[in-house]
Amino acid sequence: MSQQGYVAAPPYSQSQPGIGGFSAGFGPPNSSLHYGHYGDPNSSYSAPQPGVSKSTVPFGSSAPVGPPPPGTHQFSQTNFQNGSSTPGQQPHRFQGPPPPSSTGPSYPPYSHQSQPAYPNTVSTSPTAQLANQLNSMQINSYGPGTTPSSRLSSGHPASFQGPQLPPPTQQQIVLPPGSQVPPPANNVNGLCAQPSLPPVARQDGIPGPVPPDPNLQQLSGQPPGPGYHPQPANYGPQMAGSQLSYPGAFPGGLAQLPGPQQKKLDPDSIPSPIQVIENDKASRGGQIYATNTRGQVPPLVTTDCVIQDQGHASPRYIRCTTYCFPSSSDMAKQARIPLAAVIQPFAIVPPNETPLYVVNHGETGPIRCNRCKAYMCPFMQFIEGGRRYQCGFCNCINDVPPFFFQHLDHIGRRIDHYERPELSLGSYEYVATLDYCRNNKPPKPPAYIFMIDVSYRNINSGLVKLICDELKTLLDKLPREEQEESSAIRVGFVTYNKVLHFFNVKSSLAQPQMMVVSDVGEVFVPLLDGFLVNFQESRSVVINLLDQIPEMFADTNESETIFAPVIQAGMEALKAAECAGKLFIFHSSLPTAEAPGKLRNRDDKKLLNTDKEKTLFQPQVNSYEALARDCVANGCCVNLFLFPNQYVDVASMGLVTMYTGGTLYKYNNFQLDADSPQFLSDLRKDVEKKTGFDAIMRVRTSTGFRATDFFGAIYMNNTTDVEMAAVDCDKAVTVEFKHDDKLNEDSGALIQCAVLYTSISGQRRLRIHNIGLNCSSQLADVYKTCETDALTNFFAKSAFKAILSQPLKTVREILVNQTAHMLACYRKNCASPSAVSQLILPDAMKVLPVYMNCLLKSCVLVGRPEIPTDERAYHRQLVMSMGVADTQLFFYPQLLPIHSLDLKGDTVPAALRCSEERLSEGGAFLLANGLSMFLWLGVSTPPELIQALFNVPSFAHISTEATSLPDLDNPFSKQLKSILEHIQSRKPYTMKLIIVKQREQPEMLFRQFLVEDKSIYGGASYVDFLCCVHKEICQLLS
């Protein structure tokens, strides 16, 4: 079977019988946990039984020698040696990209570009050595990629000898036999014993030369490193696994196992997210991707290409965890690959792609199936000469309305097929009729209400004046339809502290009028006429008001604020005006004034790592959920800009924002000079965003499966309708599907997402996205079409939803367990037989372990007293509404070597893997994850580079206070600025630039983003986690 995979083998993989939570094979687990979507009782996650620690036996005995079966390669580590090499052996290092693949693109996880383009300083760190070997691993479906820089750790040459063989299709890493592990470090993520590999990574290898192993052969097709001979790869059997739990320390286990010291696993030889991304760019970047085939796997989110809609929705709108669904629920339970789609219905389409066509059938409205109510789309089959059509979703035969009739051609297709978007395209819009409107009345254009906290702190910090000054120019940029001259959106203004102030800004007034509502228990709107106005008509009154607000409250000493009544007031105003809209609330402190929604400081570090930790993520009072429900029912979306300098209970305050499809922004310890650019940029982007209001989404499927779970910034009143007070271009909803019958391989699995919404001009519309997936009774087909980035998005959202109801430790165990289960099922059912000591990864999932480890290390899932609770609640909320591209960058940041900018071209330097050993003292590196951006400068950064970027003579002169680079007239500065703008332009949040100098305090913050390394908060390194997963797999298979 040429299913490609990649194999890595950790130390011993004989798992011990009777240890751990899985019974032999894939039988029912001893104890089951569920969370959220995860599984029905029979396919549940198993967790260790109380009192039984997961097995911590190191991995696999050494791989058997002997001629390997074709189609797999094996990288054995036994030959890495410490000391001089034996005569006749050349030290080697694997270099270069794996061979191009003949199969479809492989799906990378989170990260960007490719290996370092400059040699790094020689490093003997464990990971470096580990890395030295891992690169030997090729993942066969890689396309051509860049060559990783040569980094040979001193004293650990790799020796390989033997004949060359053709490159195989499955990959293996052989982990060295035996290892002695130092006692476990503190509990890493609370789940598992230090894997035995790291020992590899932690101890020096066997002193003295190791005899050459005739079985190790060179991977053909890899250029040798400078000065080294090519090395043969060994195509041997692949490996098995053992059950692991997340690296962390359990008493007993590894630490006591005696055994020879072990060689280090080479990070370069384990699958690299950067390499996967670069290979996909090389093979599919810059090309046209036509969506004309059911079940085809699109280019990665990190690859720029032009998408042509030819019958299936663009991957910008819908991405799936796999593009081939298993045909039966038994198969789905066996593999445990989540079947899900990440839908971003309003995603931005670049200018070189066609915008959505709008179909208008007049008073008859959209054509729909009589039985299942699916909308007319390319999956409908016309029959009887075009007089009837068979629904692709439920197979019902419907009559074609007379006005829509058209003759069929010789292949049974309508003659007007290509003239009608709804017959030939995957995505399009319909103009909705009055039946689709609230109370059967046409909607009014939406309104934006700006609500400003004018308490002492905000006035004093200059924030109120900053907001008012910005609004004077920003209100000219309210969004409008392309054909309209001005925006139809009306605006209103409210200020508040312990009471609410409404302003009448009617165009006929000379001066704005203020009305105070002091009864915050029962909020009412004191005026209707003159509160919501057209900015162009009332411009002078509004500008006058914005000039007056900072002066009006200049002498305030009121420090207490209300919050829930502010949202209530905005919602009541929209309700009275009978329109949907957005509230922009600018708030800075915990709402402690006597009023509904009053909050207290409940931040309690003693709850961390207990069963009550989940309460920190739940709202502390029920009133916010009820308020959110009312807001959704009235089409009121809440955008919240928070400026806290202490705990503000984001879990409670952000709840309404989350349920209404709004966006939460947070600026800790806001300083006018340093933070204004970031805040103003966020505000501008948000006000100008194209948004759908008062939206309701429904996902229909063909027979045999259905949508069961929904994750996102959404509200659900029932099991099918996803309600969003507003939905913008950055919001995505992740939908999980389950079988309710067998799927037919011929007809595939069809999905139609319909979003009914009000446009910014006040028109009711339906936006339809259709996608067809394949079905197969072969598990290999399901694994081959998986998309790691979409899987990561799904796992992040389902885990972040689960922490509201389950202990974090349970959720982390489920994630590790799920990862191992998917990989063990592949190994058992799809991979060619192989040695137990090898880790085999399906090609399309080879970097899933990196991303899963990044997710496990995210601050949301790690309860540590150093991490503020608000920060965790904030990140949780942001991720819940992210699309695939945003979660990809968030979990695996982009790290760029800035010192190697090509000043002649405009290409961005290839990205590096997120690990400290990729940094060099003489370099400058940019790291971005969508929320933060760092410029890290090594102590030996060349003075000319420092001069070009900062206009100061040396490293010592650089100020780390700056949050932006000076505008300098030199090519280097200009190019870096354009790269910063390019990265920023694709992300919803403005990233504040933090300048970090090597060996100075802020470097600790920066290091948390080097996600392949061990975390300062105890999360495992990528290598350790891979060992851990390998062990868990071995246990599942034993």
Short mmCIF file of C-alpha atoms in Angstrom, two decimals, residues 659-818:
data_model
loop_
_atom_site.label_atom_id
_atom_site.label_comp_id
_atom_site.label_asym_id
_atom_site.label_seq_id
_atom_site.Cartn_x
_atom_site.Cartn_y
_atom_site.Cartn_z
CA TYR A 659 -22.37 34.63 22.22
CA THR A 660 -23.28 37.55 19.96
CA GLY A 661 -20.48 37.01 17.41
CA GLY A 662 -18.64 40.11 18.62
CA THR A 663 -14.91 40.59 19.05
CA LEU A 664 -13.03 41.03 22.33
CA TYR A 665 -9.92 43.23 22.41
CA LYS A 666 -7.74 43.58 25.50
CA TYR A 667 -4.94 46.08 26.16
CA ASN A 668 -3.30 45.37 29.52
CA ASN A 669 -1.92 48.39 31.40
CA PHE A 670 -2.78 50.68 28.50
CA GLN A 671 -0.26 53.49 28.01
CA LEU A 672 -1.31 56.25 25.65
CA ASP A 673 2.05 56.56 23.87
CA ALA A 674 2.92 52.90 23.59
CA ASP A 675 -0.48 51.32 22.99
CA SER A 676 -2.53 53.85 21.02
CA PRO A 677 -1.38 52.68 17.57
CA GLN A 678 -2.43 49.08 18.30
CA PHE A 679 -5.81 50.06 19.76
CA LEU A 680 -6.64 52.58 17.02
CA SER A 681 -5.70 50.11 14.31
CA ASP A 682 -7.99 47.47 15.88
CA LEU A 683 -10.83 49.98 16.17
CA ARG A 684 -10.48 51.10 12.54
CA LYS A 685 -10.38 47.55 11.24
CA ASP A 686 -13.43 46.62 13.26
CA VAL A 687 -15.55 49.59 12.24
CA GLU A 688 -14.67 49.10 8.57
CA LYS A 689 -15.24 45.31 8.50
CA LYS A 690 -17.82 43.85 6.16
CA THR A 691 -20.30 42.14 8.45
CA GLY A 692 -23.58 40.22 8.21
CA PHE A 693 -26.15 41.15 10.89
CA ASP A 694 -28.93 39.26 12.64
CA ALA A 695 -27.66 36.04 11.10
CA ILE A 696 -28.85 32.47 11.36
CA MET A 697 -26.89 29.58 9.89
CA ARG A 698 -28.00 26.07 9.12
CA VAL A 699 -25.82 23.20 7.90
CA ARG A 700 -27.57 20.51 5.81
CA THR A 701 -26.03 17.22 4.79
CA SER A 702 -26.81 14.39 2.40
CA THR A 703 -28.24 11.18 3.87
CA GLY A 704 -26.12 9.02 6.17
CA PHE A 705 -24.58 11.72 8.37
CA ARG A 706 -25.56 14.95 10.09
CA ALA A 707 -24.13 17.95 11.94
CA THR A 708 -24.07 17.20 15.68
CA ASP A 709 -21.82 19.79 17.37
CA PHE A 710 -21.04 23.44 16.74
CA PHE A 711 -18.11 25.45 18.14
CA GLY A 712 -17.62 29.20 17.75
CA ALA A 713 -18.73 32.70 18.78
CA ILE A 714 -22.34 31.59 18.38
CA TYR A 715 -25.55 31.04 20.28
CA MET A 716 -27.74 27.96 19.84
CA ASN A 717 -31.37 27.95 20.89
CA ASN A 718 -31.96 24.49 19.43
CA THR A 719 -29.83 21.73 17.95
CA THR A 720 -29.79 22.95 14.34
CA ASP A 721 -29.86 26.73 14.15
CA VAL A 722 -26.63 28.61 14.73
CA GLU A 723 -27.59 32.15 15.71
CA MET A 724 -25.20 35.07 15.42
CA ALA A 725 -26.20 38.64 16.18
CA ALA A 726 -23.45 39.45 13.67
CA VAL A 727 -20.85 37.50 11.73
CA ASP A 728 -17.77 39.16 10.23
CA CYS A 729 -15.03 38.07 7.85
CA ASP A 730 -12.80 36.63 10.61
CA LYS A 731 -15.34 34.49 12.44
CA ALA A 732 -15.46 30.76 11.81
CA VAL A 733 -17.83 28.09 13.08
CA THR A 734 -16.45 24.57 13.44
CA VAL A 735 -19.09 21.89 12.82
CA GLU A 736 -18.71 18.24 13.74
CA PHE A 737 -20.54 15.49 11.84
CA LYS A 738 -21.56 12.00 12.91
CA HIS A 739 -22.95 9.06 10.93
CA ASP A 740 -26.55 8.06 11.27
CA ASP A 741 -26.32 5.44 8.51
CA LYS A 742 -23.87 4.09 5.96
CA LEU A 743 -22.56 6.53 3.37
CA ASN A 744 -22.61 5.68 -0.31
CA GLU A 745 -19.19 5.80 -1.98
CA ASP A 746 -20.71 6.83 -5.32
CA SER A 747 -22.72 9.78 -4.10
CA GLY A 748 -20.21 10.91 -1.45
CA ALA A 749 -20.94 13.21 1.49
CA LEU A 750 -22.48 16.56 0.57
CA ILE A 751 -22.63 19.61 2.85
CA GLN A 752 -24.58 22.83 2.33
CA CYS A 753 -24.15 25.77 4.67
CA ALA A 754 -26.81 28.51 4.37
CA VAL A 755 -26.49 31.82 6.24
CA LEU A 756 -29.50 34.11 6.33
CA TYR A 757 -28.41 37.66 7.24
CA THR A 758 -29.00 41.39 6.84
CA SER A 759 -26.39 43.19 4.76
CA ILE A 760 -24.83 46.54 5.74
CA SER A 761 -27.30 48.25 3.39
CA GLY A 762 -30.27 46.57 5.11
CA GLN A 763 -31.00 43.90 2.48
CA ARG A 764 -32.00 40.39 3.66
CA ARG A 765 -29.85 37.81 1.92
CA LEU A 766 -28.93 34.13 1.93
CA ARG A 767 -25.31 33.16 1.49
CA ILE A 768 -24.91 29.54 0.35
CA HIS A 769 -21.71 27.44 0.45
CA ASN A 770 -21.70 23.87 -0.92
CA ILE A 771 -18.95 21.27 -0.73
CA GLY A 772 -18.82 17.60 -1.73
CA LEU A 773 -16.55 15.10 -0.01
CA ASN A 774 -15.68 11.53 -0.96
CA CYS A 775 -16.54 8.43 1.07
CA SER A 776 -14.53 5.26 1.32
CA SER A 777 -14.56 1.92 3.09
CA GLN A 778 -10.74 2.04 3.18
CA LEU A 779 -9.23 3.78 6.21
CA ALA A 780 -6.13 4.62 4.17
CA ASP A 781 -8.23 6.93 1.97
CA VAL A 782 -9.50 8.78 5.04
CA TYR A 783 -5.97 9.28 6.42
CA LYS A 784 -4.60 10.30 3.05
CA THR A 785 -6.96 13.27 2.74
CA CYS A 786 -6.72 14.63 6.29
CA GLU A 787 -5.84 18.27 6.82
CA THR A 788 -3.77 18.82 9.95
CA ASP A 789 -4.54 22.54 10.20
CA ALA A 790 -8.29 21.91 10.27
CA LEU A 791 -7.81 19.06 12.78
CA THR A 792 -5.88 21.41 15.06
CA ASN A 793 -8.64 24.00 14.83
CA PHE A 794 -11.21 21.35 15.74
CA PHE A 795 -9.22 19.92 18.66
CA ALA A 796 -8.50 23.38 20.06
CA LYS A 797 -12.15 24.43 19.99
CA SER A 798 -13.50 21.16 21.32
CA ALA A 799 -10.94 21.14 24.16
CA PHE A 800 -11.57 24.81 24.97
CA LYS A 801 -15.29 24.11 25.12
CA ALA A 802 -14.71 21.01 27.28
CA ILE A 803 -12.79 22.89 29.99
CA LEU A 804 -16.06 24.57 31.02
CA SER A 805 -17.32 21.23 32.27
CA GLN A 806 -14.31 18.97 32.87
CA PRO A 807 -11.05 19.12 34.82
CA LEU A 808 -8.13 20.35 32.70
CA LYS A 809 -6.15 17.22 33.42
CA THR A 810 -8.93 15.11 31.88
CA VAL A 811 -9.10 17.32 28.81
CA ARG A 812 -5.32 17.13 28.32
CA GLU A 813 -5.38 13.35 28.67
CA ILE A 814 -8.14 13.09 26.12
CA LEU A 815 -6.08 15.12 23.63
CA VAL A 816 -2.98 12.94 24.05
CA ASN A 817 -5.10 9.85 23.93
CA GLN A 818 -6.92 10.98 20.81
#
